[in-house]
Short mmCIF file of C-alpha atoms and ligand atoms in Angstrom, two decimals:
data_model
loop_
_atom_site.label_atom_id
_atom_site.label_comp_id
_atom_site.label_asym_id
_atom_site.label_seq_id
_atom_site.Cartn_x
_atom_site.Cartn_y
_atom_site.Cartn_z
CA UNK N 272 -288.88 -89.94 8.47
CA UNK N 273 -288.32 -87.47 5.59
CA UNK N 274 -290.09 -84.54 5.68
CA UNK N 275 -292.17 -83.57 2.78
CA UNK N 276 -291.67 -80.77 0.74
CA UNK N 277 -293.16 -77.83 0.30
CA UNK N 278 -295.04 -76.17 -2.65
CA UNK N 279 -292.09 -73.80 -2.97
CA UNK N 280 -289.63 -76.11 -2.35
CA UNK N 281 -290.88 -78.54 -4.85
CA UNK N 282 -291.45 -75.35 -7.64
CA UNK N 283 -287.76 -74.26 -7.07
CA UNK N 284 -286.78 -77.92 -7.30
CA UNK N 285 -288.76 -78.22 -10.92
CA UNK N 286 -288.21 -74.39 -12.06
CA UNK N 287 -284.77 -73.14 -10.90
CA UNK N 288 -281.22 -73.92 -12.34
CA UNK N 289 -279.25 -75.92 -9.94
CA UNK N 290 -275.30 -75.51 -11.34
CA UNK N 291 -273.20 -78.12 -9.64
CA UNK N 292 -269.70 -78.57 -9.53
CA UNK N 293 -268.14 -81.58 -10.84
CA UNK N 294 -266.90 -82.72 -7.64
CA UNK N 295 -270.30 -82.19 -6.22
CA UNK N 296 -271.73 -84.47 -8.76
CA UNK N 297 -268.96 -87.03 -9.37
CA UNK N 298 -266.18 -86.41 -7.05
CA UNK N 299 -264.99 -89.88 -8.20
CA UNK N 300 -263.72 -89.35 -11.58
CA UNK N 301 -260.50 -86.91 -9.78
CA UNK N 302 -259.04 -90.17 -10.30
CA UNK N 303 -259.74 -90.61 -14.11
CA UNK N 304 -259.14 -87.07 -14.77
CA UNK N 305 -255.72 -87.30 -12.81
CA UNK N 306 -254.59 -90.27 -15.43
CA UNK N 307 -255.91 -88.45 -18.31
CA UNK N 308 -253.89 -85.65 -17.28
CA UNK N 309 -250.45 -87.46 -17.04
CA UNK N 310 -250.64 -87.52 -20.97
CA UNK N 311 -251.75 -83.88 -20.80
CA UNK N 312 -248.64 -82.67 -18.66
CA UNK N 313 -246.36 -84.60 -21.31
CA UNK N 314 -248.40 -82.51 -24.11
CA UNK N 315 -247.28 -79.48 -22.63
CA UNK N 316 -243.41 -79.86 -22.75
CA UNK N 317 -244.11 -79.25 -26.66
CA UNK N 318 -244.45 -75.11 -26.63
CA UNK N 319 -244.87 -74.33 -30.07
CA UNK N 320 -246.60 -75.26 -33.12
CA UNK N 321 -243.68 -76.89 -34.79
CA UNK N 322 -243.29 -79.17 -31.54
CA UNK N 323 -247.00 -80.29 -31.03
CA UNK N 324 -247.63 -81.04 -34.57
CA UNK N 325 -244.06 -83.43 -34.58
CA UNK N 326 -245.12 -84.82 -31.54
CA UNK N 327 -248.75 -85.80 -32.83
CA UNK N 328 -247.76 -87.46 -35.85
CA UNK N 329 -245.99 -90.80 -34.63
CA UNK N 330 -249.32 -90.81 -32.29
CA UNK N 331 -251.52 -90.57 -35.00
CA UNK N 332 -249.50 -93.59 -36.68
CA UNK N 333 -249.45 -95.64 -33.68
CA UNK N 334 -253.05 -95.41 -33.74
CA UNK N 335 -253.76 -96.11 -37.57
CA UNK N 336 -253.79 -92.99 -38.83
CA UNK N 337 -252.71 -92.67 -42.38
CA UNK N 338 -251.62 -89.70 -44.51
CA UNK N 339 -254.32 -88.63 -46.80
CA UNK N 340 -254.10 -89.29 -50.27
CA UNK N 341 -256.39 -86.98 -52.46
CA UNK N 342 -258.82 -88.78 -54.08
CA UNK N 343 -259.27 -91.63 -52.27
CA UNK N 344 -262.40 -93.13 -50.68
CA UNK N 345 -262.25 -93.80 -47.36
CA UNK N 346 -264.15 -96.40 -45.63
CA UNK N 347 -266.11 -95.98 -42.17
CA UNK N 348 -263.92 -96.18 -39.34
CA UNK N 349 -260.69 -95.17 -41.51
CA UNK N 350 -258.51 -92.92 -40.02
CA UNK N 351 -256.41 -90.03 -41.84
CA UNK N 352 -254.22 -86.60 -41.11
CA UNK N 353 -252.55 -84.04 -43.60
CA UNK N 354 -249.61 -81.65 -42.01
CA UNK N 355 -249.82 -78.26 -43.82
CA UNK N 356 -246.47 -76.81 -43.56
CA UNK N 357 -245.38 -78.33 -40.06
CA UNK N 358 -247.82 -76.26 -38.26
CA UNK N 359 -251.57 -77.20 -38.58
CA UNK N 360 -252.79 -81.07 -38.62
CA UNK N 361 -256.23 -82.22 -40.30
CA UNK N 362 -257.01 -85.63 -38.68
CA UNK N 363 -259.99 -87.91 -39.37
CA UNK N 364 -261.89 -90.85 -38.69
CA UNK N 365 -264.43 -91.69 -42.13
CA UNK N 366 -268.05 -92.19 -40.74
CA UNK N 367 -270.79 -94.56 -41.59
CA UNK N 368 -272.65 -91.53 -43.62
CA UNK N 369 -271.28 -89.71 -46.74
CA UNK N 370 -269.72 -86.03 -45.97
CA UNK N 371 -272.08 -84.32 -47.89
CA UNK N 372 -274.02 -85.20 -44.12
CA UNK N 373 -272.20 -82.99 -42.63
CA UNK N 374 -269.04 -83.51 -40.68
CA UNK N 375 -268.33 -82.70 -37.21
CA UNK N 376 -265.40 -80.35 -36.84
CA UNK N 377 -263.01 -79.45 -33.66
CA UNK N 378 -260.78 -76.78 -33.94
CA UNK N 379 -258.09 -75.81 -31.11
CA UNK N 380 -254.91 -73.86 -31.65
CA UNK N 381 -251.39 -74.72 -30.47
CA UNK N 382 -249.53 -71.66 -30.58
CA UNK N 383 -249.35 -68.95 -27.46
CA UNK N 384 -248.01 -66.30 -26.13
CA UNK N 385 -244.03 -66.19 -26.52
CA UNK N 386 -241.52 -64.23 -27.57
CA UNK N 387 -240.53 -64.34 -30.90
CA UNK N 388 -236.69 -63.53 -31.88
CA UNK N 389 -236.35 -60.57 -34.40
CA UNK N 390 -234.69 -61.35 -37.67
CA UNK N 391 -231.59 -59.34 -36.24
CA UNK N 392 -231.74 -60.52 -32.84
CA UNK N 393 -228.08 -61.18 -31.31
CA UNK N 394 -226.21 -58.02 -29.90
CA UNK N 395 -223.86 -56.77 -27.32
CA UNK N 396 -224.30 -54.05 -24.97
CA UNK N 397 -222.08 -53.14 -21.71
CA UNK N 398 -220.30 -56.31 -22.15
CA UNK N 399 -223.02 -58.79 -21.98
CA UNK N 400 -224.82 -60.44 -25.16
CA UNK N 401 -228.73 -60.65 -25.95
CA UNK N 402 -231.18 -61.30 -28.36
CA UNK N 403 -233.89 -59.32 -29.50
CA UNK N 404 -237.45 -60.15 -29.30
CA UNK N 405 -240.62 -59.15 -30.63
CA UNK N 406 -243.44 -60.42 -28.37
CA UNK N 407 -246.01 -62.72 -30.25
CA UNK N 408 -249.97 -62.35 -28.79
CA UNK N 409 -251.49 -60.30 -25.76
CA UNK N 410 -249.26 -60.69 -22.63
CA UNK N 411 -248.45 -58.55 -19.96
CA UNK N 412 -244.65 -57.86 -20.25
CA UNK N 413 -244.01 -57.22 -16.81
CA UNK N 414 -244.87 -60.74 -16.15
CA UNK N 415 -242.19 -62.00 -18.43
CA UNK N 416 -239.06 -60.54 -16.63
CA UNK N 417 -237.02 -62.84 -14.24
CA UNK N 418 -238.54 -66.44 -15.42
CA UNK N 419 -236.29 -68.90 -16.99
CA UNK N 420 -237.03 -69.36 -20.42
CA UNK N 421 -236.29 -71.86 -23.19
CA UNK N 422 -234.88 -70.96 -26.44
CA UNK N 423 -237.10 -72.91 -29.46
CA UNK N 424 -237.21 -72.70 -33.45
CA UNK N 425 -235.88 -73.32 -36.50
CA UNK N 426 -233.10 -71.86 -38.60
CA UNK N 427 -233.08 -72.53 -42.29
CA UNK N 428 -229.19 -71.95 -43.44
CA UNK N 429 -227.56 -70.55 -46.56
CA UNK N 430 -226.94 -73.89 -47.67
CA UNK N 431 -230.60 -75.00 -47.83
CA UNK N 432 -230.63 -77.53 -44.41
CA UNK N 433 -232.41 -76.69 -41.59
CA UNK N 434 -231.74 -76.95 -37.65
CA UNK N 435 -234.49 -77.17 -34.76
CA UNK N 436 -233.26 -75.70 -31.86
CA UNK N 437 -234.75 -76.49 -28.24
CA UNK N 438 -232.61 -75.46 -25.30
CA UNK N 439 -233.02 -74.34 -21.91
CA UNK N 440 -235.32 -76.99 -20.70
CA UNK N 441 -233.58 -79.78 -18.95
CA UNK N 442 -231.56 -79.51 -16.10
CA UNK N 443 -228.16 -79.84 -17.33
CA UNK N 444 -229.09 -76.60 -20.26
CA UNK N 445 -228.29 -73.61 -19.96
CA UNK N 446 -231.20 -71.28 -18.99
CA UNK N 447 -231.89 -67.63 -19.96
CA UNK N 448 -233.88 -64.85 -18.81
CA UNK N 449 -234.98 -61.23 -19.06
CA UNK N 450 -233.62 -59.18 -15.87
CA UNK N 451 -235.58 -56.37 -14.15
CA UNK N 452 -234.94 -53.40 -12.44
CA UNK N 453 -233.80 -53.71 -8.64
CA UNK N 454 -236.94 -52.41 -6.68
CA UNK N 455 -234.17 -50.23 -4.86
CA UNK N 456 -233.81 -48.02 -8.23
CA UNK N 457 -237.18 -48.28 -9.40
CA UNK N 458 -239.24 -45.38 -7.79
CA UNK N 459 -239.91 -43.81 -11.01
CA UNK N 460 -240.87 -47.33 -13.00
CA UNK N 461 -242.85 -48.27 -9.95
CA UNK N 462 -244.99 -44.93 -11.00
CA UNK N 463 -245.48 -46.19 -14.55
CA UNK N 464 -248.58 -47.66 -15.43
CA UNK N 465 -248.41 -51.63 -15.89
CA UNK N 466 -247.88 -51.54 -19.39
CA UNK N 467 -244.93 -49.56 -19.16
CA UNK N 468 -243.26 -50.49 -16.26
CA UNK N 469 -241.27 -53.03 -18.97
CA UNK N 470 -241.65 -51.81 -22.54
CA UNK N 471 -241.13 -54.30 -25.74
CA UNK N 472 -238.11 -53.17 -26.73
CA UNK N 473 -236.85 -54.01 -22.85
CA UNK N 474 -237.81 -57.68 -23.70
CA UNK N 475 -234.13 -58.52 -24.59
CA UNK N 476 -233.30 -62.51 -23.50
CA UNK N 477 -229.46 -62.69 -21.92
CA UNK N 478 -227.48 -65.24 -23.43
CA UNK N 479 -223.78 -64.17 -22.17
CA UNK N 480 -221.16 -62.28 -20.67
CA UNK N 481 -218.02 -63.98 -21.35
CA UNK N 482 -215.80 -62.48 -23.89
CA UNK N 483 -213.57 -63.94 -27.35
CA UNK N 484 -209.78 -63.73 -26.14
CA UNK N 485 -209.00 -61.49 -29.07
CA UNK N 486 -207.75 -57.58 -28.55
CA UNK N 487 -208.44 -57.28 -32.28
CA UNK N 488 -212.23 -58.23 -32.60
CA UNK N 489 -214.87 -55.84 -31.52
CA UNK N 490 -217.70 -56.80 -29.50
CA UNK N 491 -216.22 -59.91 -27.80
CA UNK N 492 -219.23 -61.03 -26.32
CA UNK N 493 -221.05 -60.99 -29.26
CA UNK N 494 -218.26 -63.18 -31.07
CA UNK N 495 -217.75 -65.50 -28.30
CA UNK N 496 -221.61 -66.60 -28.32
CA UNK N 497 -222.44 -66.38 -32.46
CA UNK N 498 -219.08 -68.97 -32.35
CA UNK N 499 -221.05 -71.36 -29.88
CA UNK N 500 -224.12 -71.12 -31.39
CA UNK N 501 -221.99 -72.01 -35.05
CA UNK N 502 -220.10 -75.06 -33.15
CA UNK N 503 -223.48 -75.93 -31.88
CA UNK N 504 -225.93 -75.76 -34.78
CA UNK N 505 -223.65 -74.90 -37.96
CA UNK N 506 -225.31 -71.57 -38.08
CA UNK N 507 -223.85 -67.74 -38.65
CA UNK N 508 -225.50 -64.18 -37.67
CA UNK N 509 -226.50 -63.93 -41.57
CA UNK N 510 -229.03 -67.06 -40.56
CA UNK N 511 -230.76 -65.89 -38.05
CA UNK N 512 -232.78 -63.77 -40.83
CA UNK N 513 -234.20 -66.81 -42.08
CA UNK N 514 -235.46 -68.43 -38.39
CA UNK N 515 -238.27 -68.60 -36.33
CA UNK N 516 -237.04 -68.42 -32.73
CA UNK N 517 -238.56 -67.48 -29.72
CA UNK N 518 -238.18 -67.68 -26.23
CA UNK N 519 -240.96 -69.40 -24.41
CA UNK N 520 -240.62 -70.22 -20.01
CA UNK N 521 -238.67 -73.25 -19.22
CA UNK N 522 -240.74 -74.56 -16.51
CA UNK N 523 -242.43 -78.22 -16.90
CA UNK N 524 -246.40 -78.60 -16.86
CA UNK N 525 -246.60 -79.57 -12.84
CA UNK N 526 -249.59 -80.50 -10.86
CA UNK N 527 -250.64 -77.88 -8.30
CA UNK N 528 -252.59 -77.85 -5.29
CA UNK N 529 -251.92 -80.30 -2.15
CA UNK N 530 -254.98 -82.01 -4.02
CA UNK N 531 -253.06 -82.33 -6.92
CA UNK N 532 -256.38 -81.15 -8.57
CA UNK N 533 -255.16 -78.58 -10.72
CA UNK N 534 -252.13 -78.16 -13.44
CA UNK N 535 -249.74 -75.24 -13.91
CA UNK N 536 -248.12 -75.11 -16.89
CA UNK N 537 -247.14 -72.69 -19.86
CA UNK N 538 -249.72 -72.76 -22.81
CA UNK N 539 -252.56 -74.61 -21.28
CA UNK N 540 -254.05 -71.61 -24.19
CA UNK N 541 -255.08 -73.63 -25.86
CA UNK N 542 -252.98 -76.82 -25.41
CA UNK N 543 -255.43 -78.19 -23.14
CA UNK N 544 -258.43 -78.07 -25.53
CA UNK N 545 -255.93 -79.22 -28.35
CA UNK N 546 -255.08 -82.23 -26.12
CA UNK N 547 -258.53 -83.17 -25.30
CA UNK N 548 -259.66 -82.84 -28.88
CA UNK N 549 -256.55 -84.45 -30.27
CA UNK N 550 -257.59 -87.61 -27.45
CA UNK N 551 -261.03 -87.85 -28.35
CA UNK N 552 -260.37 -87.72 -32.44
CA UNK N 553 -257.88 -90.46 -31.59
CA UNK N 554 -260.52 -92.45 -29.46
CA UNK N 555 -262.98 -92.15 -32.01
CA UNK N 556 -263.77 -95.60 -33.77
CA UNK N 557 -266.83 -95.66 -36.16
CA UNK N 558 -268.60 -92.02 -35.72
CA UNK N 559 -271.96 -91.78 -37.66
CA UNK N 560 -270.27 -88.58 -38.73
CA UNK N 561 -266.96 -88.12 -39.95
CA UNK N 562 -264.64 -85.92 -37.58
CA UNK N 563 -262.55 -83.47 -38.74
CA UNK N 564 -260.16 -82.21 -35.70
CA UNK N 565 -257.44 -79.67 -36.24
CA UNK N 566 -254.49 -78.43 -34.76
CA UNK N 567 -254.72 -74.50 -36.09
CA UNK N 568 -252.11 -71.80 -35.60
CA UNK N 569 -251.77 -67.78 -35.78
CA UNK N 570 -254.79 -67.36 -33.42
CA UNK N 571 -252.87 -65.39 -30.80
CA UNK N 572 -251.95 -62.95 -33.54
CA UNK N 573 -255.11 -63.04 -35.40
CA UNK N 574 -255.63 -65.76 -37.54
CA UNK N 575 -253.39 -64.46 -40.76
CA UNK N 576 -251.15 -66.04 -42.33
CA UNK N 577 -251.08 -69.80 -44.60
CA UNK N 578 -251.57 -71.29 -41.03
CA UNK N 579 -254.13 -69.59 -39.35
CA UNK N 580 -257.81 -70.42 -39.71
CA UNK N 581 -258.19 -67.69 -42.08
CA UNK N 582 -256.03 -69.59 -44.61
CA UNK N 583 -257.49 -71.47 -47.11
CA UNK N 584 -255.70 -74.88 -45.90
CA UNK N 585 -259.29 -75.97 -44.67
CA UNK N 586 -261.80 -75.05 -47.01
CA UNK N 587 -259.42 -76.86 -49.54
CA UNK N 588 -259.44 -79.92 -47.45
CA UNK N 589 -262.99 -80.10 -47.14
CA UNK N 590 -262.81 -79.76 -50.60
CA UNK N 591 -261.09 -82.73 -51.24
CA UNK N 592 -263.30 -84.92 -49.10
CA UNK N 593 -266.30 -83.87 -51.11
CA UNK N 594 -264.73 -84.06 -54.53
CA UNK N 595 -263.62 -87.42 -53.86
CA UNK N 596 -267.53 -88.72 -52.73
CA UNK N 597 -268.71 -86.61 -55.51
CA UNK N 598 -270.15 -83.41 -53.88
CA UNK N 599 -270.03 -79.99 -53.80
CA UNK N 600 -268.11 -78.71 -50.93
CA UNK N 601 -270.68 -76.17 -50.06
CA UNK N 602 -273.07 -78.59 -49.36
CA UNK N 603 -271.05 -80.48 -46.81
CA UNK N 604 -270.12 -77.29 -45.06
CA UNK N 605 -274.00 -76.46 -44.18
CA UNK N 606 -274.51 -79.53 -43.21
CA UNK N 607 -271.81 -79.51 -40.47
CA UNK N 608 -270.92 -78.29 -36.93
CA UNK N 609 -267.84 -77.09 -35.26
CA UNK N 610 -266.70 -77.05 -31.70
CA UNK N 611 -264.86 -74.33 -31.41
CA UNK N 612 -262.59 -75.80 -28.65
CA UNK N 613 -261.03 -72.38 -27.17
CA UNK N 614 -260.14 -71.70 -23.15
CA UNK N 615 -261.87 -69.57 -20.89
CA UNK N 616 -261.73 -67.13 -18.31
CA UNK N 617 -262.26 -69.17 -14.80
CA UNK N 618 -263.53 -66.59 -12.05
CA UNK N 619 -260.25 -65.38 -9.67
CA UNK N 620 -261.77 -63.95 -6.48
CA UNK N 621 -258.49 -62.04 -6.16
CA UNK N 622 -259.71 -59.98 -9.19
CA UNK N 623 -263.44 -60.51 -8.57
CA UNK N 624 -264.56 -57.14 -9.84
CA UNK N 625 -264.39 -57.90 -13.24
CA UNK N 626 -266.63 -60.80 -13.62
CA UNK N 627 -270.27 -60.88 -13.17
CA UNK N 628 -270.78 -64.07 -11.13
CA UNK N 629 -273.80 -65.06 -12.78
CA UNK N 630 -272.30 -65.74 -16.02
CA UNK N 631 -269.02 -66.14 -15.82
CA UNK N 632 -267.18 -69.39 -15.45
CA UNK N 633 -265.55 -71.13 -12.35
CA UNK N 634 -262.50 -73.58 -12.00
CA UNK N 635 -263.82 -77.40 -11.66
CA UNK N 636 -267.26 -77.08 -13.49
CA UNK N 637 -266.90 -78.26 -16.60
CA UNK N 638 -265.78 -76.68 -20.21
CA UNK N 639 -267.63 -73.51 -20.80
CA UNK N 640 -269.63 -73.48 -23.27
CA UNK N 641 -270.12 -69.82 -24.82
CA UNK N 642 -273.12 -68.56 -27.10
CA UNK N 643 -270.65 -65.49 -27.89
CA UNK N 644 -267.16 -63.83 -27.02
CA UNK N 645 -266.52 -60.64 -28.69
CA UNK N 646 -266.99 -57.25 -27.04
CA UNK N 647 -268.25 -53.56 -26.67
CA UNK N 648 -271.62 -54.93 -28.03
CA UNK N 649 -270.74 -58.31 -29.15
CA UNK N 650 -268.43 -56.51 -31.78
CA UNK N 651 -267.19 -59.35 -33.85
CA UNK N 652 -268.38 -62.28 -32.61
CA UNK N 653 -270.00 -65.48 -34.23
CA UNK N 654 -273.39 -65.99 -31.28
CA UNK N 655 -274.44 -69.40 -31.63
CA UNK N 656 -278.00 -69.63 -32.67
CA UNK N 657 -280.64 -70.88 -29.78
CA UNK N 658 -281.03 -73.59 -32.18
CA UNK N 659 -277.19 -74.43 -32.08
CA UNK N 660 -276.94 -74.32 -28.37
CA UNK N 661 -280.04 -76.47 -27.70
CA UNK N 662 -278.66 -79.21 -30.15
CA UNK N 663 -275.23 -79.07 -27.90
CA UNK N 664 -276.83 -79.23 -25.00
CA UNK N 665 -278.69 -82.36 -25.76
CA UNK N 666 -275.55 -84.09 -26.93
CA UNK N 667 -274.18 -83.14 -23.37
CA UNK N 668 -277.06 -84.24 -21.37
CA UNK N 669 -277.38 -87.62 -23.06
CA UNK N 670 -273.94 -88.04 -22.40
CA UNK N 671 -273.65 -87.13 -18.96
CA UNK N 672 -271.47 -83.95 -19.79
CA UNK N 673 -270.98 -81.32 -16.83
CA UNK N 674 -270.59 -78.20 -18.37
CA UNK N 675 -271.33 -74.36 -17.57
CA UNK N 676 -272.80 -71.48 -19.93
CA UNK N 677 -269.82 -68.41 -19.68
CA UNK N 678 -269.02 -65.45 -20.43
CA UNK N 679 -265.49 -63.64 -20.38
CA UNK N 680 -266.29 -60.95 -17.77
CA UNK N 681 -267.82 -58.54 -17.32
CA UNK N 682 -269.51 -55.59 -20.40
CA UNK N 683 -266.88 -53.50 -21.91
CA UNK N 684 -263.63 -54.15 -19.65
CA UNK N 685 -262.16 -55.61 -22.09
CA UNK N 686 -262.84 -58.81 -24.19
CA UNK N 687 -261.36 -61.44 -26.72
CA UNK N 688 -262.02 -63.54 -29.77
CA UNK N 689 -261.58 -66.93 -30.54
CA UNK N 690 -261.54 -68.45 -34.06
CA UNK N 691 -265.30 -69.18 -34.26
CA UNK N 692 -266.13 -66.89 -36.69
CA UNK N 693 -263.11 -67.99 -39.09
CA UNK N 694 -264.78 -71.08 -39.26
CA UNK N 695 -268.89 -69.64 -39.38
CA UNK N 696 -267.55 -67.84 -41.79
CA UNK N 697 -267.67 -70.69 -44.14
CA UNK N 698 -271.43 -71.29 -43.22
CA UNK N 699 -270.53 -73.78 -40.29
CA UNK N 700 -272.74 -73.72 -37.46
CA UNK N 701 -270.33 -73.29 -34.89
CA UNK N 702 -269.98 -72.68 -30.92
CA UNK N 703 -267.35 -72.13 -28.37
CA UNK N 704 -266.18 -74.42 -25.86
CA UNK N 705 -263.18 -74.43 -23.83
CA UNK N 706 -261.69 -75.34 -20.68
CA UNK N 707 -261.64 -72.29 -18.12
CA UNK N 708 -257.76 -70.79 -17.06
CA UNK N 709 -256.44 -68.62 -14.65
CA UNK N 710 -253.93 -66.53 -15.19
CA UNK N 711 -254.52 -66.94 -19.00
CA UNK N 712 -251.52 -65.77 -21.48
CA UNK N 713 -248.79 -65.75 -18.09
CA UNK N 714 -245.66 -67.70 -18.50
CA UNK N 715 -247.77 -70.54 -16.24
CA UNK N 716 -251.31 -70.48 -16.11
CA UNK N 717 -253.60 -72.89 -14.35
CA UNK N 718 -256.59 -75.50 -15.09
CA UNK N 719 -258.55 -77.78 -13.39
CA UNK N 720 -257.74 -81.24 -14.55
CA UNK N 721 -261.52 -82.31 -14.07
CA UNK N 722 -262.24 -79.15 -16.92
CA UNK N 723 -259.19 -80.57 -19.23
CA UNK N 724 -260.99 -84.20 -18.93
CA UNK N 725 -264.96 -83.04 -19.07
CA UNK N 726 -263.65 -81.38 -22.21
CA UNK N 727 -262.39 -84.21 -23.97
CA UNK N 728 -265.39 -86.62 -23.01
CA UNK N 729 -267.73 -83.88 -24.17
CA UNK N 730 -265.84 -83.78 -27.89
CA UNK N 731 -265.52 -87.44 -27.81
CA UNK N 732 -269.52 -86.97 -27.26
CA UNK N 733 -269.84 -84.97 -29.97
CA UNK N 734 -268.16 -87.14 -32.10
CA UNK N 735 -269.96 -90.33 -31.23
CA UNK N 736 -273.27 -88.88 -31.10
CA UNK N 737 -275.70 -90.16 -34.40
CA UNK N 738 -277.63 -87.51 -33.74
CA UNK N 739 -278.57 -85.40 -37.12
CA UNK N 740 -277.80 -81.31 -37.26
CA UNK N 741 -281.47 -80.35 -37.83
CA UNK N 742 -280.89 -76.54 -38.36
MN1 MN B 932 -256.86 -69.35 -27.08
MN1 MN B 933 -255.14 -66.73 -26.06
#
């Protein structure tokens, strides 16, 4: 026979919060999460913009998707993207209500942390060839020596075509890296703090050693590789001025753990909340509201630029979903949300210090939902209203949506910024959510699939819920 409960036991039961894991409270759906993840590890072989946004298109066709046409009035349940310059995609699916509703917005970003080529990369030193780099987001340098990397981009030549480069991937490439010091020579560099023990101008990729039979030319090396590269992709030296290269690590997106419960993979920031918002737009078939999900870019670096989420690109296409139901844009944007679908940092006991483990986030418990990032005093951040939270949360709990409240780590040891307040910026209630990483910004970094999957079925919640914005 049971035995009954106590007074305490039964106040703590109806008071207390009681987090649970998500294989605590449905270690069944490994299984789902594991499948969903199979199109998640294929995501991840794409390792820049460029590449995710060409690989999303002939999905989004496959699945109905059409290219916008300004103007046009779309029906409930039509489904439409718009590329903006190869890097950012705006995808859609109409809903049964008028925009000037509100929409329901998902924003994740496909570029990370690489490094990018300088315009005068290629030179020779001691006999062996290189190219230059100038690393793109936060990373830790050291961390960036001694992997194989792949060599990515385009080149736009003096004759007006373009090439897209991608080698150093597949087996029977060539690979590159970045050598270190031997640890025999390297008393005085072991002394160095960690962000000098390999300085940026020290991130130089080898690409050769073997030098043009000719006594006459200078720097052989140099020659013999700038001849490949032409015989290769048509280009000269004078074209690597108008590229964007970069070397990114050439490992593929693997499964970890004897559990195979985990993936390791380069770029999982923020590929895995672009892949989970890019399935649930995709599985998204008559929403009361009509989505808006979109691949942005520049975040690592800030934002700037045509394609980051400071960029107009947006607010303009907004602007053309109003204009064409005959509204002002304005009044669309208060009336909508955004998920702001950014990772997380997932508690690493090896580094437990700088988390405090009442509000930060672990591996396997769902996407993290955060009121705020920012830091020293919630410096720049866009804090979610109660209001907004509470309106999430309801979504999630009707829907059966594990998720846990996070925040980076601990006060004033550092911090970050997502892309939140780009978009609050143009009076969108928004919030954070994201799927928690370790290792975030190293060449491979590490999810739970369970977190990549929970994400995805809480956007697709979002997306599918009728429920009205009343804020
Ligand atoms: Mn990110
Ligand atoms: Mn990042």
């Amino acid at each position: 026979m049971e035995e009954e409960k106590t007074k305490g036991q039964l106040l703590a039961e109806n008071l207390l919060r009681k987090p649970k894991s998500i294989p605590e409270s449905n270690p069944e759906i490994l299984g789902e999460a594991s499948k969903f993840c199979e199109g998640y590890k294929e995501f991840l072989s794409n390792k820049t913009e460029r590449e995710a946004v060409a690989y999303a298109v002939p999905i989004l066709r496959e699945h109905g998707y059409t290219e916008f046409v300004r103007g046009k009035v779309y029906k409930p349940g039509d489904k439409f993207y718009m590329v903006n310059r190869g890097k950012n995609i705006l995808m859609c699916t109409k809903g049964k209500r008028p925009v000037a509703d509100g929409i329901r917005v998902s924003v994740a970003h496909l570029d990370s942390p690489r490094l990018d080529f300088k315009p005068h990369p290629l030179f020779e030193d001691a006999d062996m060839a290189y190219f230059k780099t100038h690393y793109y987001g936060g990373i830790k340098k050291y961390q960036w020596t001694t992997v194989p990397l792949s060599i990515r981009g385009k080149v736009v030549k003096k004759d007006g075509t373009s090439v897209d480069i991608r080698i150093g991937e597949e087996e029977d490439e060539p690979s590159f890296c970045i050598t270190d010091l031997l640890v025999h020579l390297a008393q005085n560099q072991m002394a160095k703090t960690a962000s000098k023990v390999v300085e940026g101008e020290q991130l130089n990729v080898l690409i050769g050693s073997w030098p043009y039979q000719d006594e006459k030319v200078q720097k052989k090396v140099k020659l013999a590789i700038m001849s490949i590269l032409n015989e290769k992709y048509g280009i000269t030296e004078a074209d690597f001025e108008s590229a964007e290269l970069c070397a990114v690590p050439a490992f593929k997106a693997r499964d970890l753990g004897f559990d195979r419960s985990m993936v390791a993979g380069y770029g999982q920031d923020d590929s895995s909340c672009a892949y989970a918002e890019f399935m649930a737009e995709i599985d998204t078939k008559e929403p009361e509201f009509t989505t808006l999900t979109i691949f942005a870019d520049k975040e690592e670096t800030g934002s700037d630029g045509v394609t980051g989420m400071r960029s107009y690109f947006f607010r303009d296409f907004v602007e053309d979903l109003a204009q064409a139901e005959g509204v002002e844009v304005r009044h669309v944007l208060r009336n909508s949300i955004c998920l702001s679908a950014d990772v997380g940092s997932a508690y690493d006991p090896a580094f437990g210090d700088v988390y405090e483990t009442n509000n930060c986030a672990y591996l396997n418990y769902g996407p993290i939902l955060s009121k705020y990032d920012g830091s020293r005093g919630k410096y720049s951040t866009n804090d979610a209203s109660a209001e907004m939270v509470g309106y999430m949360l309801d979504i999630f709990r009707e829907n059966g949506i594990v998720w846990q409240m996070g925040e980076l780590g601990k006060i004033d040891i550092g911090g970050g910024g997502t892309i939140a307040s780009e978009i609050s910026v143009h009076n969108i209630d928004t919030i954070d959510i994201g799927v928690p990483v370790l290792s975030m910004h190293a060449p491979v970094e590490v999810t739970a699939k369970v977190d990549v999957y929970m994400l995805y079925k809480a956007i697709y919640a979002v997306y599918n819920s009728p429920k009205k914005k009343d804020i």
